[in-house]
Short mmCIF file of N, CA and C in Angstrom, two decimals:
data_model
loop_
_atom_site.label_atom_id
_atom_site.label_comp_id
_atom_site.label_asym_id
_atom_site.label_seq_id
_atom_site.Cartn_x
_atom_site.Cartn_y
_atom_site.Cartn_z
N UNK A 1 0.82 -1.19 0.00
CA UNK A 1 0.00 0.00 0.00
C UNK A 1 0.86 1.25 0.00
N UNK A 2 0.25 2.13 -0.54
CA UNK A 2 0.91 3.49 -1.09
C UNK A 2 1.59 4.37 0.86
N UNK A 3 0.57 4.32 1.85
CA UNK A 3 0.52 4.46 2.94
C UNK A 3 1.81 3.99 3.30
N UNK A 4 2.08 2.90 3.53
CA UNK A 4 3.28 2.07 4.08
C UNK A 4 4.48 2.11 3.51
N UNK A 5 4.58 2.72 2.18
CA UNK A 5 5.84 2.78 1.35
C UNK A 5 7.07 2.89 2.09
N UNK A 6 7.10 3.69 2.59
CA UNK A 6 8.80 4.00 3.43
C UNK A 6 8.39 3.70 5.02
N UNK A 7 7.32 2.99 5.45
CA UNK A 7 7.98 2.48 6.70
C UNK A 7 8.69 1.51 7.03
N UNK A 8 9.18 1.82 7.94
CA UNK A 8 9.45 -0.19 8.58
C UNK A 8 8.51 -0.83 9.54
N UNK A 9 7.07 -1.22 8.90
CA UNK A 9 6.49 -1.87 9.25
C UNK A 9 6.44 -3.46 9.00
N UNK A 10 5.59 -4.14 10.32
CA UNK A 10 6.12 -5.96 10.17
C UNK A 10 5.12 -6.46 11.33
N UNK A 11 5.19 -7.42 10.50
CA UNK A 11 3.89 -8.56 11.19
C UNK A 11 5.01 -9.42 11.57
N UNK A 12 4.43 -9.95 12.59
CA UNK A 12 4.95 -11.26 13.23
C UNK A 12 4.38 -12.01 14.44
N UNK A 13 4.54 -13.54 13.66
CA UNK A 13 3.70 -14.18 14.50
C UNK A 13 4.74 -15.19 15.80
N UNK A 14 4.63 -15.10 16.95
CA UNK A 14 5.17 -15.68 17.86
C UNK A 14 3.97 -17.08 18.63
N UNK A 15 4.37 -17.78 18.36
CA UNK A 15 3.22 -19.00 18.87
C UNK A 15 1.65 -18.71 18.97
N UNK A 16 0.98 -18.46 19.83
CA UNK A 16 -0.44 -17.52 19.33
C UNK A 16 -0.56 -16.01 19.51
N UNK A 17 0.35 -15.96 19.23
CA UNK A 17 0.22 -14.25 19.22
C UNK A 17 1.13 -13.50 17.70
N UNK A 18 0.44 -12.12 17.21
CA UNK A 18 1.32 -11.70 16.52
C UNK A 18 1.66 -10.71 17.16
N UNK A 19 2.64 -10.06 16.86
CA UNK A 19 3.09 -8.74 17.01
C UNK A 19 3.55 -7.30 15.30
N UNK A 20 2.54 -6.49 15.84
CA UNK A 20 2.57 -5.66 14.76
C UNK A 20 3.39 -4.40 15.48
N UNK A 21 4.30 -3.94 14.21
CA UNK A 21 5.21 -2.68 14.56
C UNK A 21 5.30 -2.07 13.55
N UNK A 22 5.21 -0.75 13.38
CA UNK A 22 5.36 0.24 12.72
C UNK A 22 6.09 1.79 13.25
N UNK A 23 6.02 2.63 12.49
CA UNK A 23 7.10 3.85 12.61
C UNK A 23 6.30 4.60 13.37
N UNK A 24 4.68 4.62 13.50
CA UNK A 24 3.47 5.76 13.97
C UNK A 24 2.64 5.09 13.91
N UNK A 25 1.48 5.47 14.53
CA UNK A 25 -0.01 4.78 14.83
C UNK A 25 -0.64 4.92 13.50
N UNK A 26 -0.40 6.06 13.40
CA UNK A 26 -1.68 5.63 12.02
C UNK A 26 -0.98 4.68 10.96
N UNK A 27 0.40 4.52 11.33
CA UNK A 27 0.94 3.46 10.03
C UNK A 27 0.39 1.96 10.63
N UNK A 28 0.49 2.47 12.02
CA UNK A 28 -0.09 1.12 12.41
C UNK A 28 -1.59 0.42 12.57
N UNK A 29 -2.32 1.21 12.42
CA UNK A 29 -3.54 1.15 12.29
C UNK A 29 -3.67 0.34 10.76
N UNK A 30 -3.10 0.97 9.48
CA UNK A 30 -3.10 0.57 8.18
C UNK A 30 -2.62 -0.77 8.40
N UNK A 31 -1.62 -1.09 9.39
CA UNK A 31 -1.12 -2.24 8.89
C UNK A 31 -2.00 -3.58 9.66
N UNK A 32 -2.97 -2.71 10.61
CA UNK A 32 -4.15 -3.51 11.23
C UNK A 32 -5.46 -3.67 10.07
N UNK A 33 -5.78 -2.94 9.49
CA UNK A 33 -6.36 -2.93 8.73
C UNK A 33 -6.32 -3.82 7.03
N UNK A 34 -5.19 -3.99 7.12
CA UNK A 34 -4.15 -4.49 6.39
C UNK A 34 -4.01 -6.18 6.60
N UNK A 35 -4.03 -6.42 7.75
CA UNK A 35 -3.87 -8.09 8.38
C UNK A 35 -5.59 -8.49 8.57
N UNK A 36 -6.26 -7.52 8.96
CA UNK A 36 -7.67 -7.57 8.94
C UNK A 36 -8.26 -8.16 7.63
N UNK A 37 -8.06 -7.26 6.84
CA UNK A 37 -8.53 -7.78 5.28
C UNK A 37 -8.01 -9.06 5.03
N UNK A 38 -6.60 -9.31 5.09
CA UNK A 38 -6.01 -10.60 4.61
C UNK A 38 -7.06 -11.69 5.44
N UNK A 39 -7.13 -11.66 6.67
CA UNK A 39 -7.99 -12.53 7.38
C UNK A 39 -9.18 -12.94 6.83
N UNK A 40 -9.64 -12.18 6.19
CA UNK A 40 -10.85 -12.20 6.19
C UNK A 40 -11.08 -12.90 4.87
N UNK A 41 -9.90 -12.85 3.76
CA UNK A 41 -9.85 -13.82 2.64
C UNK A 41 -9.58 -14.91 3.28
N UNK A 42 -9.20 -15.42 3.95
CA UNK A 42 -8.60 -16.70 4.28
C UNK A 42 -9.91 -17.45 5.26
N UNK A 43 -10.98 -16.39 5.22
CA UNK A 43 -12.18 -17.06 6.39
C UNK A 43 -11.39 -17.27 7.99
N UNK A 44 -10.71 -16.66 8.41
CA UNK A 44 -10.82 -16.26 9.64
C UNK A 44 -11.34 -15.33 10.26
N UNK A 45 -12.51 -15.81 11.47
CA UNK A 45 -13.20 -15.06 12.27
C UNK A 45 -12.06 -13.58 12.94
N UNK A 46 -12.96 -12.67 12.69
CA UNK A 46 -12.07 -11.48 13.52
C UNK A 46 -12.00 -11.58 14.65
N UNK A 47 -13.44 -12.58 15.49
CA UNK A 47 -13.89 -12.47 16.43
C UNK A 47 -12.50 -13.27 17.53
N UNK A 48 -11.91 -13.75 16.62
CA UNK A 48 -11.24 -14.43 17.35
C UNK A 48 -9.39 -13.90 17.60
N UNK A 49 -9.76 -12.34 17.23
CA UNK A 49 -8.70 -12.01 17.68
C UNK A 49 -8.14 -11.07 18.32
N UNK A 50 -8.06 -10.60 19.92
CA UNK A 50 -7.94 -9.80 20.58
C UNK A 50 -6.97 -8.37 20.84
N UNK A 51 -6.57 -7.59 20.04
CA UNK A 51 -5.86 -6.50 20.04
C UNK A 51 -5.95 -6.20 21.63
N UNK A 52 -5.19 -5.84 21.63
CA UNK A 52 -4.55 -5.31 22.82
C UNK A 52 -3.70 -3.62 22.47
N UNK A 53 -3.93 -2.92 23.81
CA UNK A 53 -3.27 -1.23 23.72
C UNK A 53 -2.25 -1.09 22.76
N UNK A 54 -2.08 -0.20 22.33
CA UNK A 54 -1.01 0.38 21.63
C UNK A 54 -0.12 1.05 22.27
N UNK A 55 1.74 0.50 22.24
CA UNK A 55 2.31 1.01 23.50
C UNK A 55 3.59 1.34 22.24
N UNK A 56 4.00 2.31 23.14
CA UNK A 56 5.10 2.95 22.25
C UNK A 56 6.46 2.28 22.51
N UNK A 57 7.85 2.07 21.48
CA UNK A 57 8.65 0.90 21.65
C UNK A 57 10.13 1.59 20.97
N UNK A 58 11.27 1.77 21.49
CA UNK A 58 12.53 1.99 21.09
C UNK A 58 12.74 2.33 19.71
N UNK A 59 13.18 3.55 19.53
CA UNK A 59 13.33 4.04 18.10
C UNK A 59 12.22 5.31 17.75
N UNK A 60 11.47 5.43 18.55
CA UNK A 60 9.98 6.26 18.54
C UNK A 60 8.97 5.27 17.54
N UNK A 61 8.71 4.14 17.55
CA UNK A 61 8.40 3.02 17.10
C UNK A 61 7.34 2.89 18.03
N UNK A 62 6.15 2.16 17.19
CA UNK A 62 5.08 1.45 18.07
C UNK A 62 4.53 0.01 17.82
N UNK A 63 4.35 -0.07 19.17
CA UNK A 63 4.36 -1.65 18.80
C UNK A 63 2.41 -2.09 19.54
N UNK A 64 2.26 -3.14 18.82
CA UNK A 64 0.97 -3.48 19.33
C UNK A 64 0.69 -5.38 19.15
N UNK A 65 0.27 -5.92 20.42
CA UNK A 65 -0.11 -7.48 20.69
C UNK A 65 -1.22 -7.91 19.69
N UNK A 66 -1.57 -8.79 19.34
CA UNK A 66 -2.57 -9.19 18.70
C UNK A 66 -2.51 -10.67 19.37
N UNK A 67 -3.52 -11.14 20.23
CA UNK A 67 -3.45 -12.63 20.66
C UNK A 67 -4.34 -14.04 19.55
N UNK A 68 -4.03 -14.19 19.49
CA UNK A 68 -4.83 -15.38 18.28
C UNK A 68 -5.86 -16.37 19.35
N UNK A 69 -7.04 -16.75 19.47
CA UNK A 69 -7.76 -17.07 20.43
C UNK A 69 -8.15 -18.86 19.41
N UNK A 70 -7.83 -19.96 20.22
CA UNK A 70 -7.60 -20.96 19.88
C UNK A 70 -9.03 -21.87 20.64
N UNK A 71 -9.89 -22.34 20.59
CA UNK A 71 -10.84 -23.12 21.06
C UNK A 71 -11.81 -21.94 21.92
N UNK A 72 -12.45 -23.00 22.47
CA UNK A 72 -13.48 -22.22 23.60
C UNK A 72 -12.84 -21.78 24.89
N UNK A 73 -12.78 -20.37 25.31
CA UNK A 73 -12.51 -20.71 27.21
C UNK A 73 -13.76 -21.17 27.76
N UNK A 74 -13.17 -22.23 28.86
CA UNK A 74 -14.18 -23.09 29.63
C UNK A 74 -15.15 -21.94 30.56
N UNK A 75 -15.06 -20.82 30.82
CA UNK A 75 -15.97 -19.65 31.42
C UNK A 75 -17.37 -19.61 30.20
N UNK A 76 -17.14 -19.73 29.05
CA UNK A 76 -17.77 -19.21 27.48
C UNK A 76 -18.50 -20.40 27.70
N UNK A 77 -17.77 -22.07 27.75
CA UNK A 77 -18.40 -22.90 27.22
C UNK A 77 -19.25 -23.52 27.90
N UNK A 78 -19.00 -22.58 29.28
CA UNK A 78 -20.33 -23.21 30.37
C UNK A 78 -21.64 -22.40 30.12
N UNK A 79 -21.24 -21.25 29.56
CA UNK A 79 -22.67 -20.16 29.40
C UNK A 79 -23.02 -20.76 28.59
N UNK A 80 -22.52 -21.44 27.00
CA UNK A 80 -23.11 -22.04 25.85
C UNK A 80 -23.81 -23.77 26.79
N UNK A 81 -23.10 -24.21 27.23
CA UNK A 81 -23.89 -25.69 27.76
C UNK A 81 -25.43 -24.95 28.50
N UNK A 82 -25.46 -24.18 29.34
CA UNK A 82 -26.72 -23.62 30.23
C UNK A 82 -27.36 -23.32 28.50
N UNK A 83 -26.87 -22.32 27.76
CA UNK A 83 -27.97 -21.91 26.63
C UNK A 83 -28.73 -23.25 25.92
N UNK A 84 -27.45 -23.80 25.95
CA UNK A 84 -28.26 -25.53 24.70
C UNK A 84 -29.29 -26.08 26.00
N UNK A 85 -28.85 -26.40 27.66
CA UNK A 85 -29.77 -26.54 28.48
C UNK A 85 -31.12 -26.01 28.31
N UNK A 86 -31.04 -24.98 28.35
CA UNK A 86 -32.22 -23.86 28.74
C UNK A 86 -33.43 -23.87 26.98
N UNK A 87 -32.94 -24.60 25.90
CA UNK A 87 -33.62 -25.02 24.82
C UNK A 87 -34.06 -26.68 25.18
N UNK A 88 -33.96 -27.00 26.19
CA UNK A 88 -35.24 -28.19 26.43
C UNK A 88 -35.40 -29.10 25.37
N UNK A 89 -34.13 -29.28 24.29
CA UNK A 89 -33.94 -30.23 23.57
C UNK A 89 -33.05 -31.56 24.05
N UNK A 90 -33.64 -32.68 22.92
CA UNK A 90 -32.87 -34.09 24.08
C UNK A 90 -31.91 -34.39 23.32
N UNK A 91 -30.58 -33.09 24.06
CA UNK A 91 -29.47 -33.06 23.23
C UNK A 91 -28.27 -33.45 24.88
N UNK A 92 -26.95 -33.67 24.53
CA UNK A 92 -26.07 -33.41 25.44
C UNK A 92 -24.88 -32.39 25.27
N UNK A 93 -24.53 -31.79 26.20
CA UNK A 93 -23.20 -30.71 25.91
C UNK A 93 -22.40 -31.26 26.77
N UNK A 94 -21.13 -31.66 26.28
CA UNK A 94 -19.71 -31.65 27.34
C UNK A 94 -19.14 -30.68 26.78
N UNK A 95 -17.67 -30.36 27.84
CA UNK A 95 -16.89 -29.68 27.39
C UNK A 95 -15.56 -30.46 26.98
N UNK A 96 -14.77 -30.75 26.09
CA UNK A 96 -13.70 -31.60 25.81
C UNK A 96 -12.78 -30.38 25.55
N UNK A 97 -11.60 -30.57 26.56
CA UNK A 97 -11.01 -29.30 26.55
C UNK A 97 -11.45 -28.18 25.84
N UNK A 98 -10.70 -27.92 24.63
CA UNK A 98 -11.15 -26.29 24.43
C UNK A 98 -12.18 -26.86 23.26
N UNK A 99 -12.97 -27.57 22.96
CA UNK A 99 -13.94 -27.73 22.41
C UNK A 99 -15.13 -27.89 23.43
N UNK A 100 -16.73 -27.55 22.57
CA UNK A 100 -17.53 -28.40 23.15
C UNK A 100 -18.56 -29.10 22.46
N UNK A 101 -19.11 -30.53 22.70
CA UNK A 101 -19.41 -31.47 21.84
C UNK A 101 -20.71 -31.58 22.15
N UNK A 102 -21.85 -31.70 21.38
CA UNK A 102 -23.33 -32.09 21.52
C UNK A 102 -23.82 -33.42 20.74
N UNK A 103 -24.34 -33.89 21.56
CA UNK A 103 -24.80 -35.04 21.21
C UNK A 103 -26.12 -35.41 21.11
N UNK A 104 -27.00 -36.02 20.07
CA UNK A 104 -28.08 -36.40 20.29
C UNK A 104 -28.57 -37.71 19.23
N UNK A 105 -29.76 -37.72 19.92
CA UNK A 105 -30.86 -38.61 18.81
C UNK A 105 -31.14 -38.15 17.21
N UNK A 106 -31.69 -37.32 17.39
CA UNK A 106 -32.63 -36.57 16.50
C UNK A 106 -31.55 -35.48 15.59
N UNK A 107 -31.43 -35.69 14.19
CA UNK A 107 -30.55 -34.88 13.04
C UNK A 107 -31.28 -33.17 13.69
N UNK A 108 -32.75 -33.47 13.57
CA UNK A 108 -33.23 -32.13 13.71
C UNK A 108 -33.29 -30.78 14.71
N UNK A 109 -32.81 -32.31 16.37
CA UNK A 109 -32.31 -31.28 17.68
C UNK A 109 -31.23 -30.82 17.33
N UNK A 110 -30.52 -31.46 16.47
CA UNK A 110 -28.83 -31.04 16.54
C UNK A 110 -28.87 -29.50 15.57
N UNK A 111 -29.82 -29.78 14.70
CA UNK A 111 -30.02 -28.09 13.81
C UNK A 111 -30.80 -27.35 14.50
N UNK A 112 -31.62 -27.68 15.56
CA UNK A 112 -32.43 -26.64 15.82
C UNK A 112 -30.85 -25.93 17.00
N UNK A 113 -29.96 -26.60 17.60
CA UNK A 113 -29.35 -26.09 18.16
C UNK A 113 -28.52 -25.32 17.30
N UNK A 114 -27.79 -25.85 16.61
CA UNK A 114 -27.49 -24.92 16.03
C UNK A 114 -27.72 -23.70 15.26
N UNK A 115 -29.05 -23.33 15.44
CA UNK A 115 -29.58 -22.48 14.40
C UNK A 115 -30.03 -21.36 16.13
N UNK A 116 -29.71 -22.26 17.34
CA UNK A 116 -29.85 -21.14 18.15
C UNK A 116 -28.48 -20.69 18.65
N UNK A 117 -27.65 -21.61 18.54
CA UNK A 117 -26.14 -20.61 18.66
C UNK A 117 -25.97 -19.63 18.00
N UNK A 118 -26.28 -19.65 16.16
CA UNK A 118 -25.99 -18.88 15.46
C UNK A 118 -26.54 -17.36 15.79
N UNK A 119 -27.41 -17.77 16.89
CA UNK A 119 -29.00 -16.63 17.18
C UNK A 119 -27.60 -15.57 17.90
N UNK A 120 -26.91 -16.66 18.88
CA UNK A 120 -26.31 -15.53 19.84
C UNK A 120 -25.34 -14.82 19.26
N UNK A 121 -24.56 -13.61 19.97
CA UNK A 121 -23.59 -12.67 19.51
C UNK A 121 -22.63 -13.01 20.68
N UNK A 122 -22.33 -14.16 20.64
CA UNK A 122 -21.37 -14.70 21.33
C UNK A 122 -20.00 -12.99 20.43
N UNK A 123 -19.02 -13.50 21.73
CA UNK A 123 -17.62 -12.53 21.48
C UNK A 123 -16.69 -13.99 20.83
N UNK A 124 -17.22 -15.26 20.73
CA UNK A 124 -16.17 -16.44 20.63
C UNK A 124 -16.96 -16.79 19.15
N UNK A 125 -16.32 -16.70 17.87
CA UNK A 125 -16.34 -17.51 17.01
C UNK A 125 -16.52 -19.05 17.12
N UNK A 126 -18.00 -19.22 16.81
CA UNK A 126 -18.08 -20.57 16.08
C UNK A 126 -18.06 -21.44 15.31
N UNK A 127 -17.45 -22.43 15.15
CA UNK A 127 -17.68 -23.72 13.93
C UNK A 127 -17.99 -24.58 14.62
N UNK A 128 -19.08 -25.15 13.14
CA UNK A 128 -19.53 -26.62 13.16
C UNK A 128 -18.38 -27.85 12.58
N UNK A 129 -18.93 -28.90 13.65
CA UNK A 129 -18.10 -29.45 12.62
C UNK A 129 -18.89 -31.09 12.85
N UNK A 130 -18.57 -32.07 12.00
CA UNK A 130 -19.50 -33.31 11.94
C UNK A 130 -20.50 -33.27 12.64
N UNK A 131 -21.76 -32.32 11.64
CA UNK A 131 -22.85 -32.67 12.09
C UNK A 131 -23.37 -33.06 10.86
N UNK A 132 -23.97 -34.22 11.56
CA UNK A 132 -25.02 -35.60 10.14
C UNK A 132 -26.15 -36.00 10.78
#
């Protein structure tokens, strides 16, 4: 981008986290905006990724966290087990570490649940996955 031409701006990813740095905020903002879009070709949820403050860093340089959010936290996946509860379908919810798994009889409890997760504005990105 025309914006970024002469900075030294840089993405980098450290185990689940990236770290974005640039010369100034607003370069850094572009270059958020910038990793944003790419995400979003690749079908990754935004939802699932937590920015953190913008703190200023050696050189008059700024630097900013980006954490990459990997499964469910077990706080999230107990509010989602009470929600699938509280729909009075004859379904089951565990939590299997950072997943959580529903089980049932009926093809049609398993969509009606899911068609009420989709309802919520959960902050945690969801996927389905083997439902038949």
């Amino acid at each position: 981008r025309y914006d970024l031409k002469s900075s030294s701006s840089s993405v980098e990813l450290t185990g689940e986290e990236l770290l974005l740095t640039s010369s100034d905020e607003f370069k850094l903002k572009a270059v958020r905006e910038v990793l944003e879009q790419r995400l979003v070709k690749r079908n990754v949820p935004l939802k699932a990724l937590t920015f953190e403050t913008i703190e200023s860093a050696l050189g008059g340089t700024v630097r900013q966290k980006v954490t990459l959010q990997k499964g469910i936290p077990t706080d999230k996946a107990r509010e989602i087990v009470k929600v699938i509860k509280g729909t009075k379908l004859k379904v089951q919810a565990a939590i299997q570490g950072d997943q959580l798994r529903v089980s049932g009889k009926s093809k049609d409890d398993l969509q009606k649940v899911i068609v009420r997760l989709r309802e919520l504005d959960e902050s945690v990105p969801l996927q389905f996955q083997n439902y038949r």
